Coordinates of C-alpha atoms in Angstrom, one line a residue:
X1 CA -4.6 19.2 -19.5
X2 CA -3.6 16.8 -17.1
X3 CA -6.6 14.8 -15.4
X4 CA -6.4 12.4 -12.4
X5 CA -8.3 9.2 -12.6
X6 CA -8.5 6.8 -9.2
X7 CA -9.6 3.3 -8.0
X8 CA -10.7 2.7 -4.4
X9 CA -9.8 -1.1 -3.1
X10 CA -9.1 -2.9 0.3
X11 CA -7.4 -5.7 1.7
X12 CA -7.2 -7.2 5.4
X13 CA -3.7 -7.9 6.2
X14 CA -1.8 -8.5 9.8
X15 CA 1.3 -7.2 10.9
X16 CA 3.9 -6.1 14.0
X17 CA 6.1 -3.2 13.9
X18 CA 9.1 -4.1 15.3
X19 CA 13.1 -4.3 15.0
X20 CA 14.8 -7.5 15.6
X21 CA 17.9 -5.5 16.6
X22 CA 15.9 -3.6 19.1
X23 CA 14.8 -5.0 22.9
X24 CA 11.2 -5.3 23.5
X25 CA 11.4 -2.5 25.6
X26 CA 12.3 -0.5 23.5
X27 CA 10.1 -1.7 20.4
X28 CA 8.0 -1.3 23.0
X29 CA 8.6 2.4 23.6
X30 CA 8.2 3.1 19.6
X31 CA 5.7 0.8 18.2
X32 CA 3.5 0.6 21.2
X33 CA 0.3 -1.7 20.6
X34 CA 1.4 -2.5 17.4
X35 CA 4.5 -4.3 18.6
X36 CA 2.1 -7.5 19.5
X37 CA 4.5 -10.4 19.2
X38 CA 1.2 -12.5 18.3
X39 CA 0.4 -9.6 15.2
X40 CA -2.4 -7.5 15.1
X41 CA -4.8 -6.5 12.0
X42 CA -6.1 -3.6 10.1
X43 CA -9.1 -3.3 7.1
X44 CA -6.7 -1.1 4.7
X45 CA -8.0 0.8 2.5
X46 CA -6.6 1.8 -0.8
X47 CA -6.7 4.8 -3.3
X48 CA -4.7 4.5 -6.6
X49 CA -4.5 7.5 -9.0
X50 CA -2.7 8.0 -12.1
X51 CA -2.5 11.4 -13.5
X52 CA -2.3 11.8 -17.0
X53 CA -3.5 13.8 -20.3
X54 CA -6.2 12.7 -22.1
X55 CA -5.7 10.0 -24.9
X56 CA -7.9 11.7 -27.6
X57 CA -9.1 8.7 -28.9
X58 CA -10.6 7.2 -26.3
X59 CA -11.3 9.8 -23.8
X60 CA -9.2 7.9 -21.0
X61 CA -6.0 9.1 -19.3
X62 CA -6.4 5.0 -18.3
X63 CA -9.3 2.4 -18.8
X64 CA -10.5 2.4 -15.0
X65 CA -11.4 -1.8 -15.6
X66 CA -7.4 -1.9 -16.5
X67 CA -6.3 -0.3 -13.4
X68 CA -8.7 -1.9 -11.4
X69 CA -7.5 -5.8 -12.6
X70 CA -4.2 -4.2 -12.0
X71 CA -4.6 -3.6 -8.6
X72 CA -6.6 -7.3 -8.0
X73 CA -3.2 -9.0 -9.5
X74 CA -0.5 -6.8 -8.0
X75 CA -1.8 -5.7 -4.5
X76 CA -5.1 -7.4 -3.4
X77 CA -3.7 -11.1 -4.4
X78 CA -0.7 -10.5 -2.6
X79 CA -1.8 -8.7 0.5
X80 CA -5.5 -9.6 1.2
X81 CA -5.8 -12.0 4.4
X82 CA -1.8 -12.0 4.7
X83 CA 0.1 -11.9 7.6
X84 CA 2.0 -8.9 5.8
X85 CA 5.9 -10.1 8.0
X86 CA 5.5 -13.5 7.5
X87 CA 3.9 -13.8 3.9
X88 CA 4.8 -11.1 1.8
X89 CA 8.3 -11.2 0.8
X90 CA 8.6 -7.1 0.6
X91 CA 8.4 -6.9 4.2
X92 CA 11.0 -9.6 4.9
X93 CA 13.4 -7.2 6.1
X94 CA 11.7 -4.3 5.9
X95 CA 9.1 -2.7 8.7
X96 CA 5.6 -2.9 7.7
X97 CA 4.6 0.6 8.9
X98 CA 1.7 2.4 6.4
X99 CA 4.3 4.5 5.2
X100 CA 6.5 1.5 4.0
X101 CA 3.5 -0.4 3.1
X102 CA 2.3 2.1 0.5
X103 CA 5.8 2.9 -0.9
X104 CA 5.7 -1.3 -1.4
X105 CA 2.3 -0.5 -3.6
X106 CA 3.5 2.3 -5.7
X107 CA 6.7 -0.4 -6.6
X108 CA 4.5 -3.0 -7.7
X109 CA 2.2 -0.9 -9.4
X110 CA 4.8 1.1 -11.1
X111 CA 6.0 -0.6 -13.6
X112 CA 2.7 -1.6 -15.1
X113 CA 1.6 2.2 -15.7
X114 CA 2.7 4.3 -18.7
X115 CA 5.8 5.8 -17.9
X116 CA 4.0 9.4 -19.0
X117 CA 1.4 9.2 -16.3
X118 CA 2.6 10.0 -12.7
X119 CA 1.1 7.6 -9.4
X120 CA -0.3 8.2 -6.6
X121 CA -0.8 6.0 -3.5
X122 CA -2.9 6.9 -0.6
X123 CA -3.4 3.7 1.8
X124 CA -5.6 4.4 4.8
X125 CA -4.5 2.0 8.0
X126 CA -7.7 3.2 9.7
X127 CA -10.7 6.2 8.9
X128 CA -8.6 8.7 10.7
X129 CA -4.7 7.1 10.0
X130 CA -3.4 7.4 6.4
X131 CA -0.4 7.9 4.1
X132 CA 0.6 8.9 0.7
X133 CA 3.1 8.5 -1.3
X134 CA 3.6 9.9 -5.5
X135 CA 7.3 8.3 -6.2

């Protein structure tokens, strides 16, 4: 029996979508507002699940305090008041859309999760605007 077990968390990061081999116009086009040469910011909110059977001994498919410091070292630490382009080395070269942005998460979380469990990300931009991404 297979049982999911998540963690709510946030961070406040800024970002621009945009394509340096693009014109403004037409980054303009796409990415709208959020193509702000000066950045523009968003109170993300974060939902990390990890599905998994029961561990018999202890009740857990994962110790919630494990996943919870696991998230604080691999995503808050690294994303919380960042300007997400210019400080976080995964977005580099790489558009920091919620879509990417979560896919980025589930990376950093993966390796740190028994290989047995499956992930889920679901990273909410705004109340309305969200993503999710299992591998």
């Amino acid at each position: 029996m297979k049982v999911k077990v998540s963690r709510r968390a946030h961070f406040n990061a800024a970002h621009r979508l945009y394509r340096p081999d693009w014109s403004f116009e037409k980054n303009d086009e796409i990415f709208g507002k959020c193509n702000n040469p000066n950045f523009h910011g968003h109170n993300y909110e974060l939902i990390v699940s990890v599905y998994g059977e029961i561990d018999q001994e202890t009740g857990f498919v994962i110790d919630v305090k494990i996943l919870k410091d696991l998230i604080k070292s691999e995503i808050e630490n690294a994303f919380d008041h960042k300007n997400l382009n210019v400080e976080v080395p995964e977005f580099k070269d790489l558009n920091p859309t919620a879509e990417n942005i979560a896919v980025v998460i589930w990376n950093k979380l993966r390796p740190h999760i028994d290989s047995e469990k499956d992930l889920e990300v679901t990273l909410y931009e705004t109340p309305r605007n969200f993503v999710t991404f299992s591998g």
